[in-house]
Short mmCIF file of C-alpha atoms in Angstrom, two decimals:
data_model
loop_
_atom_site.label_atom_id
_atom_site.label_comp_id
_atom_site.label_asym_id
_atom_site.label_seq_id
_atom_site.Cartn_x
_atom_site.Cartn_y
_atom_site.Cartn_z
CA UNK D 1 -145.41 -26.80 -43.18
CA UNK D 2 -144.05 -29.93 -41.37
CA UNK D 3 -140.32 -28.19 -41.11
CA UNK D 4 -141.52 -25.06 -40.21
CA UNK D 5 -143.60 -26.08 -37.16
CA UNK D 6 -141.00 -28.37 -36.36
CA UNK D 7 -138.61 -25.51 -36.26
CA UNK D 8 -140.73 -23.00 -34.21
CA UNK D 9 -141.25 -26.02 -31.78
CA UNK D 10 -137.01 -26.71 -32.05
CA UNK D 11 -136.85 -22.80 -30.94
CA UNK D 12 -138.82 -22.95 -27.59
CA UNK D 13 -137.59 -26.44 -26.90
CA UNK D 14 -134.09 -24.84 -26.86
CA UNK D 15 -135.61 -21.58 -25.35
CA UNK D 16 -134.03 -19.26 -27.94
CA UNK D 17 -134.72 -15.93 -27.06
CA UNK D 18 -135.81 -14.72 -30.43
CA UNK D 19 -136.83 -15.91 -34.09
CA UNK D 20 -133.64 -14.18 -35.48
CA UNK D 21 -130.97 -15.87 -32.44
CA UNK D 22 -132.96 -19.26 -33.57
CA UNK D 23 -131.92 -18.78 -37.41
CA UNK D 24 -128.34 -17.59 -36.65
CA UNK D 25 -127.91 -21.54 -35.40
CA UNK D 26 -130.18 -22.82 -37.62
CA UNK D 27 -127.05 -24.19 -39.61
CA UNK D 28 -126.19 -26.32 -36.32
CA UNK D 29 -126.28 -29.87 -37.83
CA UNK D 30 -127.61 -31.21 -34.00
CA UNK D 31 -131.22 -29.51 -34.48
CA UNK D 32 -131.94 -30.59 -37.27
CA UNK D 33 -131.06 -34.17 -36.14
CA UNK D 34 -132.82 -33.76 -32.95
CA UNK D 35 -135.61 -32.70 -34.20
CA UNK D 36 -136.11 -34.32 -37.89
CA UNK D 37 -136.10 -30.85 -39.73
CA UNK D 38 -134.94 -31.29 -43.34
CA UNK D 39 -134.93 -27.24 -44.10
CA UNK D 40 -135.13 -24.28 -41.35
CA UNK D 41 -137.17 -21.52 -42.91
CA UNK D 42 -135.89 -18.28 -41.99
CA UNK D 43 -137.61 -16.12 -39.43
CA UNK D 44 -139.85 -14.12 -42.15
CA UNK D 45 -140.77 -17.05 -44.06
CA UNK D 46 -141.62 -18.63 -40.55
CA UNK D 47 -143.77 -16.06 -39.85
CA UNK D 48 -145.36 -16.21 -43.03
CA UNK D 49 -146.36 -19.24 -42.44
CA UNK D 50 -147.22 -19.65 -39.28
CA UNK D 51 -150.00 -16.88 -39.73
CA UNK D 52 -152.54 -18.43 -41.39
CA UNK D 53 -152.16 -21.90 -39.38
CA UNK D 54 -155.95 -23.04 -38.12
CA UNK D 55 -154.84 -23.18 -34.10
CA UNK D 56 -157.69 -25.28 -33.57
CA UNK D 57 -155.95 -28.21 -34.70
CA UNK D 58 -152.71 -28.15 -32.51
CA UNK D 59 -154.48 -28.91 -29.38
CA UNK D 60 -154.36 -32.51 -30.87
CA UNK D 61 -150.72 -32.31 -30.04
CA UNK D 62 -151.31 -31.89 -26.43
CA UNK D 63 -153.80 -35.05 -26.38
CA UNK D 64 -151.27 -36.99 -28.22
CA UNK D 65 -148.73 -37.23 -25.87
CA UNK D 66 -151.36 -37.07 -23.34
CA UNK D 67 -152.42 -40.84 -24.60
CA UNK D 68 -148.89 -42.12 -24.73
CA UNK D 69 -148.36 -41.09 -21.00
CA UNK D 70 -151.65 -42.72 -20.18
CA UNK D 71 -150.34 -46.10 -22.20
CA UNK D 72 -147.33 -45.44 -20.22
CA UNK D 73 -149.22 -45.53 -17.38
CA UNK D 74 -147.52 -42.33 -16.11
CA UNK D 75 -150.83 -41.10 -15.16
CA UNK D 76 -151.52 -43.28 -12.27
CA UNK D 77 -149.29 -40.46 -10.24
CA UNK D 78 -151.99 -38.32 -11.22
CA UNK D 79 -154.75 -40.25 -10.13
CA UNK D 80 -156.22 -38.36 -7.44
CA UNK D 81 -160.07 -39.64 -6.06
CA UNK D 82 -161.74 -42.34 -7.02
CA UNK D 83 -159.64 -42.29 -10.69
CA UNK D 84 -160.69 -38.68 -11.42
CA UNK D 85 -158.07 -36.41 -12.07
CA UNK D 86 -157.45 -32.67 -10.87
CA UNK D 87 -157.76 -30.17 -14.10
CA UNK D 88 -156.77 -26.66 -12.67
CA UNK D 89 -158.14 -23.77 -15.21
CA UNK D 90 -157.18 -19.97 -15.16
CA UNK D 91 -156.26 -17.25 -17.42
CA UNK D 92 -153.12 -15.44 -18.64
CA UNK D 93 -151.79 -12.49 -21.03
CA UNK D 94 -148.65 -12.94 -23.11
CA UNK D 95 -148.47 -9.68 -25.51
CA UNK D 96 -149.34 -6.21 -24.67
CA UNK D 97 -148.39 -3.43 -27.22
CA UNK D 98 -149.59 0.16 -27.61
CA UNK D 99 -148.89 0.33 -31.36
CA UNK D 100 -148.75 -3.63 -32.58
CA UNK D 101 -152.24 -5.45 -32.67
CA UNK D 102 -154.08 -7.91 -35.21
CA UNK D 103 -158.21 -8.67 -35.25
CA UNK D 104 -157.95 -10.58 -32.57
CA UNK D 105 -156.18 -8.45 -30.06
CA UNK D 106 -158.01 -7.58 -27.07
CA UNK D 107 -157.83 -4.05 -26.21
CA UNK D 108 -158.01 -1.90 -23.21
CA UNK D 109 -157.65 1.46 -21.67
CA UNK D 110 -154.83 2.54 -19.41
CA UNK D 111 -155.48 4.83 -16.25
CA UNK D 112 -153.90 7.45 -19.00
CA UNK D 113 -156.54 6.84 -21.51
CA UNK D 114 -154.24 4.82 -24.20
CA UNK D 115 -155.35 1.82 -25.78
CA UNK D 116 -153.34 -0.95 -25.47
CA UNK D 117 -153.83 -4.26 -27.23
CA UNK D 118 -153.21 -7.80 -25.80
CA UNK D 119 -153.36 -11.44 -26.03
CA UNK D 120 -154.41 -13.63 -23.63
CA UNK D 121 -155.14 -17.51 -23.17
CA UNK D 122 -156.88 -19.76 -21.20
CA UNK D 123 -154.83 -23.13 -19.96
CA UNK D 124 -155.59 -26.17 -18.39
CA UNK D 125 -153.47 -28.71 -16.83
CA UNK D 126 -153.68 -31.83 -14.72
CA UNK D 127 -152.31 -31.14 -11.01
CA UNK D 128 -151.89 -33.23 -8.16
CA UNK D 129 -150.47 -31.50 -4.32
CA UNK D 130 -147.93 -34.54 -4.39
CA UNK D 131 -146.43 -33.66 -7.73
CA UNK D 132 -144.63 -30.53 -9.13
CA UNK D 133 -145.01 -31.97 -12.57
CA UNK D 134 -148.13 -30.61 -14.38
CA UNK D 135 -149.67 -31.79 -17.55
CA UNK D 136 -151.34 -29.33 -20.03
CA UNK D 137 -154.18 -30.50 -21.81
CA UNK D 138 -155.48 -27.66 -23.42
CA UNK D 139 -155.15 -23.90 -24.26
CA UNK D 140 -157.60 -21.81 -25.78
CA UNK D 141 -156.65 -18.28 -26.95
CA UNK D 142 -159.20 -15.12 -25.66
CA UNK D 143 -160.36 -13.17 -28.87
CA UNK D 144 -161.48 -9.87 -29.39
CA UNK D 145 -165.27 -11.27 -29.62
CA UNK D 146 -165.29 -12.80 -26.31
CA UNK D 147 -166.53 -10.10 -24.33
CA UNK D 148 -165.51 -6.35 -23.54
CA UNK D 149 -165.07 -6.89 -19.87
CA UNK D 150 -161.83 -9.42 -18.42
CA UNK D 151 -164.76 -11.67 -16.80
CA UNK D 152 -166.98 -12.30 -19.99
CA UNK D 153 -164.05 -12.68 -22.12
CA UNK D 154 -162.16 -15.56 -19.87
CA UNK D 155 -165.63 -17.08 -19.18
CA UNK D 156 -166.23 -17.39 -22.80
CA UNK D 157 -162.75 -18.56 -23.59
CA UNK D 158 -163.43 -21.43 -20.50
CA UNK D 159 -166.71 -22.38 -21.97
CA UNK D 160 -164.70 -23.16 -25.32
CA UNK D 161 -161.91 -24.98 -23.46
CA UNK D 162 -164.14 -27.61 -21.56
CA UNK D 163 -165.78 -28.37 -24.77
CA UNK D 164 -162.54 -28.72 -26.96
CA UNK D 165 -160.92 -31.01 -23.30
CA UNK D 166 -164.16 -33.05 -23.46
CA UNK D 167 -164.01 -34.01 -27.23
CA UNK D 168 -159.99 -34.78 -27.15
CA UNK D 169 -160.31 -36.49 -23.97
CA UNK D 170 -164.10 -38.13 -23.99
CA UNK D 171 -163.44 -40.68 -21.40
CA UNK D 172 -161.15 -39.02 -18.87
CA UNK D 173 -162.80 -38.46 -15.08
CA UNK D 174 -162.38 -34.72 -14.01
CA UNK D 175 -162.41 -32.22 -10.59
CA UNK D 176 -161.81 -28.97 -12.06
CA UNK D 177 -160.14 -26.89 -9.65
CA UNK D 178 -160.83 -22.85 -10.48
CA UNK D 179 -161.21 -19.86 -8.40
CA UNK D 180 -163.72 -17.62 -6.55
CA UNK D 181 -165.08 -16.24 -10.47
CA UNK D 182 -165.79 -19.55 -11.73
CA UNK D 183 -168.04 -20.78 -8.96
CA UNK D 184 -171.59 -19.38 -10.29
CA UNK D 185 -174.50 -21.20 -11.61
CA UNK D 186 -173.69 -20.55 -15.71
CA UNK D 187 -170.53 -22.26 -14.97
CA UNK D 188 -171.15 -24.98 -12.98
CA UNK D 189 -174.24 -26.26 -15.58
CA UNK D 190 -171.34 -26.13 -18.50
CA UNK D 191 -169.36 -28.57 -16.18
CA UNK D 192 -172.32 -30.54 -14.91
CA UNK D 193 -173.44 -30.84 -19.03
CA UNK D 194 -170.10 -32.13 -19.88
CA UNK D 195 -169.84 -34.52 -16.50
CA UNK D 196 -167.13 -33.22 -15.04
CA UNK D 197 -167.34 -32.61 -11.44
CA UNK D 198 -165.76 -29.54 -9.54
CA UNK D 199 -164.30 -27.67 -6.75
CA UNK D 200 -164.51 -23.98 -7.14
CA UNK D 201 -163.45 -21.43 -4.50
CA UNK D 202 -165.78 -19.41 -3.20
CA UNK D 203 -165.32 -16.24 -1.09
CA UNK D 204 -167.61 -14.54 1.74
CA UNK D 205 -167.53 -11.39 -0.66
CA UNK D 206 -169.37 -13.14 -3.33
CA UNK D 207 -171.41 -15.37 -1.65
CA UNK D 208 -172.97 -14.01 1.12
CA UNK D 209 -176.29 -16.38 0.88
CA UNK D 210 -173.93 -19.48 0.78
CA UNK D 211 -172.18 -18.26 3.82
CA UNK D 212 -175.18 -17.74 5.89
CA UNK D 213 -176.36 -21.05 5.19
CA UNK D 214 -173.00 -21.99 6.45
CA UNK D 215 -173.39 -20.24 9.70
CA UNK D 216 -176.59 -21.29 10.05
CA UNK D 217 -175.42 -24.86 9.97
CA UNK D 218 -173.30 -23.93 12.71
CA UNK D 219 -175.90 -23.03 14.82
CA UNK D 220 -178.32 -26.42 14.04
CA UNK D 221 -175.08 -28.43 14.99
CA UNK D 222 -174.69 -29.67 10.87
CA UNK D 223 -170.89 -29.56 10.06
CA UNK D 224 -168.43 -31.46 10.09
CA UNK D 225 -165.27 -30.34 11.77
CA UNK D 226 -161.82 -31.86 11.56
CA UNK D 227 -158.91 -30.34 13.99
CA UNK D 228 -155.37 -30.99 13.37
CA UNK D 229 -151.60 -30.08 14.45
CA UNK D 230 -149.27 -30.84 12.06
CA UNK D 231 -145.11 -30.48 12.27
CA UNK D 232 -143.63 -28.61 9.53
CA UNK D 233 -139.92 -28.56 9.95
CA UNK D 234 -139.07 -26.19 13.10
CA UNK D 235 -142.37 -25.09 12.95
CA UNK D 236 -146.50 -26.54 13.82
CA UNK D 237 -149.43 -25.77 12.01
CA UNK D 238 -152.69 -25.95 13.71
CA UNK D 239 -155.86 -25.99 11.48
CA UNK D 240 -159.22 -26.68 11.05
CA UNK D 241 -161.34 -27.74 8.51
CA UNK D 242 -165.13 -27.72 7.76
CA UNK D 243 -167.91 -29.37 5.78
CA UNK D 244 -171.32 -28.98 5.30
CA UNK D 245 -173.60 -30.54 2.52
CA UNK D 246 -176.35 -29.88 0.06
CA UNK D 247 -176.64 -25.91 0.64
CA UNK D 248 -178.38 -23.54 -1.89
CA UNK D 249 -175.15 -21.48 -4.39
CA UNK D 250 -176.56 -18.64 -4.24
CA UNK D 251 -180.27 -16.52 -3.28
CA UNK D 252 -181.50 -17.01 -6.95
CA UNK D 253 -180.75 -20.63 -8.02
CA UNK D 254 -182.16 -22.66 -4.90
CA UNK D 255 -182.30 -25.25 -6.84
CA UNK D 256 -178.48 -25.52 -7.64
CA UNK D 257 -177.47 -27.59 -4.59
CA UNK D 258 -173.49 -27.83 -3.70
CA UNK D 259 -171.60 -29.01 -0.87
CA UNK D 260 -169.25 -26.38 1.15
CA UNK D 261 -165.83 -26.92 2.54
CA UNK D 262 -163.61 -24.41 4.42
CA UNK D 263 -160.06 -24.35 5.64
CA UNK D 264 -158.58 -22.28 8.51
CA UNK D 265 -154.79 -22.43 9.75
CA UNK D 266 -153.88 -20.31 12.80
CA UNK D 267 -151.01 -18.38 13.71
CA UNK D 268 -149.30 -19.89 16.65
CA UNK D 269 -148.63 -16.72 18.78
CA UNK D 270 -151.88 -14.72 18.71
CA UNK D 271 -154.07 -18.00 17.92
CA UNK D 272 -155.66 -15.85 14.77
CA UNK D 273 -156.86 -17.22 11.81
CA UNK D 274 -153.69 -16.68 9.52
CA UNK D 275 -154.68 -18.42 6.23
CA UNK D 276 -158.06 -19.03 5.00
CA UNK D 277 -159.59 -20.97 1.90
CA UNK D 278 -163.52 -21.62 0.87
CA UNK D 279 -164.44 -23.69 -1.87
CA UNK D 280 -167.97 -25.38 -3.15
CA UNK D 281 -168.00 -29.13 -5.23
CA UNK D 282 -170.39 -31.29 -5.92
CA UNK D 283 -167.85 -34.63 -4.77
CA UNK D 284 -169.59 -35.98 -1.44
CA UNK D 285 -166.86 -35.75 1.04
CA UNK D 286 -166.55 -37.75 4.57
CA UNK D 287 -164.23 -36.80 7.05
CA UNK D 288 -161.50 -39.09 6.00
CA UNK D 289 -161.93 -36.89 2.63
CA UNK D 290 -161.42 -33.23 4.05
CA UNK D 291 -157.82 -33.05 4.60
CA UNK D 292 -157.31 -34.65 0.65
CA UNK D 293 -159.69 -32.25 -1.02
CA UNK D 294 -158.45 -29.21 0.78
CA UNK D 295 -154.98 -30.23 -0.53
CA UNK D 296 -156.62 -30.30 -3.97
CA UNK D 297 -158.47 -26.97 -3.96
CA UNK D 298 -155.15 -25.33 -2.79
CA UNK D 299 -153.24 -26.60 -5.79
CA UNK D 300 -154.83 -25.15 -7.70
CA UNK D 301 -152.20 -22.56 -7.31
CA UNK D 302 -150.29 -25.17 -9.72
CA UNK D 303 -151.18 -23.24 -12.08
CA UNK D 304 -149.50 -19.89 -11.43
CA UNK D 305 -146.23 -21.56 -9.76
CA UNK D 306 -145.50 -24.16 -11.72
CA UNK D 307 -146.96 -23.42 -14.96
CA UNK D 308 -147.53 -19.41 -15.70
CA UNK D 309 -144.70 -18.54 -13.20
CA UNK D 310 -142.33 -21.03 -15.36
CA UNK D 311 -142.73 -20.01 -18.63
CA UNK D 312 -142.33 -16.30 -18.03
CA UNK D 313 -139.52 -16.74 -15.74
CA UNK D 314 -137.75 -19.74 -15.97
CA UNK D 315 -135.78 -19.09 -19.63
CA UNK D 316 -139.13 -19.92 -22.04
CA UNK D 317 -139.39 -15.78 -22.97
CA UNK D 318 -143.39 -16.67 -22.46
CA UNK D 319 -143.96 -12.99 -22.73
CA UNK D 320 -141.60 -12.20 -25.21
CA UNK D 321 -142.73 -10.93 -28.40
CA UNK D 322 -141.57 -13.61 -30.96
CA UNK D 323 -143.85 -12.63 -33.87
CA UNK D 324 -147.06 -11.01 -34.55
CA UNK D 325 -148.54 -11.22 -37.86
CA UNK D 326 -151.82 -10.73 -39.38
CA UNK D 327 -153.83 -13.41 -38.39
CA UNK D 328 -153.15 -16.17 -35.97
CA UNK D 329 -149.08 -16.28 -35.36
CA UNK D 330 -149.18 -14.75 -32.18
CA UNK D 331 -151.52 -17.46 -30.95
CA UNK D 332 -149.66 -20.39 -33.52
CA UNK D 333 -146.30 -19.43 -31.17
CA UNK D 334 -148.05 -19.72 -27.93
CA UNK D 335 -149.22 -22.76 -28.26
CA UNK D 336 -145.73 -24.18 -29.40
CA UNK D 337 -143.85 -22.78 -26.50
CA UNK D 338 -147.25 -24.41 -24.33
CA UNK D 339 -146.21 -27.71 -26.19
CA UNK D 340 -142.82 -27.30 -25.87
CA UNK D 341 -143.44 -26.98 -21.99
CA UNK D 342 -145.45 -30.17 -22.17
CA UNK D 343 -142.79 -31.98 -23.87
CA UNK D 344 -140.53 -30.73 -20.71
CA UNK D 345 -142.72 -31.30 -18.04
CA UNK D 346 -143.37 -35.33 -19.72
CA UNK D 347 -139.30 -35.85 -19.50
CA UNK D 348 -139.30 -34.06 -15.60
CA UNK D 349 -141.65 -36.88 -14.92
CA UNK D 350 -140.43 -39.93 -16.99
CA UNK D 351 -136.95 -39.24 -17.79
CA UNK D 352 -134.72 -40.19 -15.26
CA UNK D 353 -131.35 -38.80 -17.54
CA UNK D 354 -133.28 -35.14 -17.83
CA UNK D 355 -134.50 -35.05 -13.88
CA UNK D 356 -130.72 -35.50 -13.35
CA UNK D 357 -129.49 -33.07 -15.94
CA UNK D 358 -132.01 -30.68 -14.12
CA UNK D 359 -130.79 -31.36 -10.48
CA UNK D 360 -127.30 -31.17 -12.08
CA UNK D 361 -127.54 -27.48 -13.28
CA UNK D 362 -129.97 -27.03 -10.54
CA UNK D 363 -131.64 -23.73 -11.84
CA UNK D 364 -133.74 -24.07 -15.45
CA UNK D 365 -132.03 -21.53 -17.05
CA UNK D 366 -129.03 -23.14 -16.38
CA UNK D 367 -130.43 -26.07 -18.17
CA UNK D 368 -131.06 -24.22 -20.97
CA UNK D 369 -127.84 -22.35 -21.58
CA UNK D 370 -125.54 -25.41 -21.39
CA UNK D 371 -128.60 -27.05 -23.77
CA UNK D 372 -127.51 -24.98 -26.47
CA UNK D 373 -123.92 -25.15 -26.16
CA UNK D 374 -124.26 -29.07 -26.26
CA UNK D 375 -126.37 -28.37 -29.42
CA UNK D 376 -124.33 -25.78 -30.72
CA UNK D 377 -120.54 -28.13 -30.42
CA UNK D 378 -121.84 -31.54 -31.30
CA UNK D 379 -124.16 -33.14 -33.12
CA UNK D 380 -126.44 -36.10 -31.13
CA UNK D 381 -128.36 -38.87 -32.47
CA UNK D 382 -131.15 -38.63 -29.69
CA UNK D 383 -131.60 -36.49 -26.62
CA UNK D 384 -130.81 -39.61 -24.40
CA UNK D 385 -127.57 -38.93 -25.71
CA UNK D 386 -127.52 -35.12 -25.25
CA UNK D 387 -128.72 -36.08 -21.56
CA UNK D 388 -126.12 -37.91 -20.76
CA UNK D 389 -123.32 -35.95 -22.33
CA UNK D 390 -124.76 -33.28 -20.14
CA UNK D 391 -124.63 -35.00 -16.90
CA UNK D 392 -121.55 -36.49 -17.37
CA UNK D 393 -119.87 -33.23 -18.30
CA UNK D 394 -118.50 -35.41 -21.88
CA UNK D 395 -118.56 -34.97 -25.25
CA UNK D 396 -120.34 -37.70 -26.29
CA UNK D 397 -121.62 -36.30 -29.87
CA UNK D 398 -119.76 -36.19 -33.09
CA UNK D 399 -118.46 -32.46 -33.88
CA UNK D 400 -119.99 -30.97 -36.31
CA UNK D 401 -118.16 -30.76 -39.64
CA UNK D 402 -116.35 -27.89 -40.25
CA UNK D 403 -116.50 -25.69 -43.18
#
């Protein structure tokens, strides 16, 4: 079992395209050195066992190396108000099929009428607007039970997440950062139960009793305004953002009491609005505060750049079809490459050998192609080595033996 996860985690951290390239170089010497594999199953027998795996159980991964960075202190970059931490949450699919599915499989109906079947997951990973790093804590898989509708079943899947991020990570201070569908009174209790505070968007669309409150507080003379002009390169941005506290969610829960803030930038020529962003938390904010937290709601957008956007374009195959199975190997796989993304991200932001290497090749998938011909011509005692044979364009590793 310990090999074969090993080896599935080997594949994505060399971003092999496919189980079958991965065992044509599973004879390379180097991986199984790099990665203290004694056998490589091959790609059925990985399968095969990979299947039945209880996914539960490798979240714990994730929250191990989450503790090293924090005894690392590499988390103080994090850090983002008053030692709370920004934990941006969304949703994503990574297998569709109209003929391939499993019990889990959600399914849905074309414009055509087919059925197709999909998976799809629910991440969440520390962001901060000064860092392009993020850190995944947790991913939690969307099941056929969850729902029949895309809402109920990512809502479900979320509820499941924040409990599985509270019990690996008890003590940790959180702002979850979501969007306009997570900002609704169900919600906000889960995250209120399990003390996490947030800052949800919030559109005009969905919340028309917020924003009347809102304009209503314009009229008694109640928000808080902040005006600036800031130089971007060749260019000026002038914007203006808003605050107003301790305003009813929503008609029906009165009693749920949030604070609103609102960001406008305007286009320079016509003086419209050109950009505009809405969110709700329960953080108390002063004016000093509403230029930081609007930073913080927008990166939420972390999430889709630098996470989703990465693995399925940047050389990880996130939406290619590795495997599967009966059971659980679809999800087993995701949650590998996740981890192997983790282990990436982690060396981005501590490694000063791989943050070379990557400004080196410059593009990922240039990384990753000259990653396995390093691992494919020599063999490397640790990947500080393999770093630095790759930025110094050497051959520091032993060739493998021949024959």
């Amino acid at each position: 079992m310990v090999d074969t996860l090993l080896a599935a985690f080997a594949m994505f951290s060399l971003k092999d395209p496919s189980l079958l390239a991965f065992e044509e170089r599973s004879g390379e010497p180097a991986i199984k050195r790099l990665f203290g594999i004694d056998a490589i199953p091959s790609d059925t027998s990985m399968r095969e066992i990979l299947d039945g795996i209880d996914t539960s159980h490798l979240n714990e991964a994730f929250a191990d190396i989450f503790h090293e960075l924090q005894r690392g202190n590499v988390l103080r970059e994090f850090a983002f108000h008053n030692n709370h931490y920004l934990l941006a949450i969304d949703g994503t699919g990574y297998f569709c099929s109209s003929k391939i599915h499993c019990p889990e499989c959600l399914e849905r109906k074309t414009s055509g009428g087919k059925i197709q079947y999909v998976h799809q997951a629910v991440a969440a990973v520390l962001v901060h607007p000064d860092q392009k790093v993020v850190i995944p804590l947790a991913i939690e898989p969307i099941v056929k039970q969850d729902g029949e509708t895309k809402n109920d079943c990512e809502r479900n899947a979320t509820r499941r997440l924040l409990r599985r991020i509270r019990l690996l990570y008890p003590k940790i201070k959180l702002i979850v950062v979501e969007d306009g569908l997570a900002s609704n009174a169900p919600h906000i209790a889960d995250l209120k139960d399990l003390k996490m505070s947030y800052l949800l968007g919030a559109k005009p669309g969905d919340h028309a009793h917020l924003f009347d409150q809102v304009i209503a507080a314009g009229d008694e003379d109640r928000i808080e305004t902040l005006t600036r002009v800031d130089p971007i390169g060749n260019r000026v941005i002038q914007s203006e953002t808003q605050y107003v506290s301790d305003l009813a969610l929503n008609a029906s829960n009165q009693s749920l009491r949030v604070n609103f803030l609102q960001h406008f930038e305007y286009d320079n020529d016509s003086g419209e609005v050109s950009k505009r962003f809405s969110w709700v938390t329960n953080v108390t904010l002063d004016r000093s505060l509403l230029s930081k937290f609007t930073a913080g709601g927008r990166s939420r957008w972390r999430i889709e750049n630098e996470t989703f956007n990465t693995l399925k374009n940047q050389g990880y195959h996130f939406e290619h079809n590795y495997g599967h199975g009966k059971q659980n190997l679809s999800t087993v796989l995701m949650l590998l490459m996740f981890l192997a993304f983790m282990v990436d991200q982690v060396q981005q932001a501590c490694c000063p050998l791989f943050a070379s290497v990557q400004e080196k090749f410059k593009s990922r998938r240039a990384l990753w192609e000259k990653l396995r011909s390093h691992v494919n011509h020599f063999v490397f005692e640790s990947f500080a080595e393999l770093w630095q044979a790759m930025l110094s364009g050497s051959a520091m590793g032993v060739p493998p033996p021949r024959g």
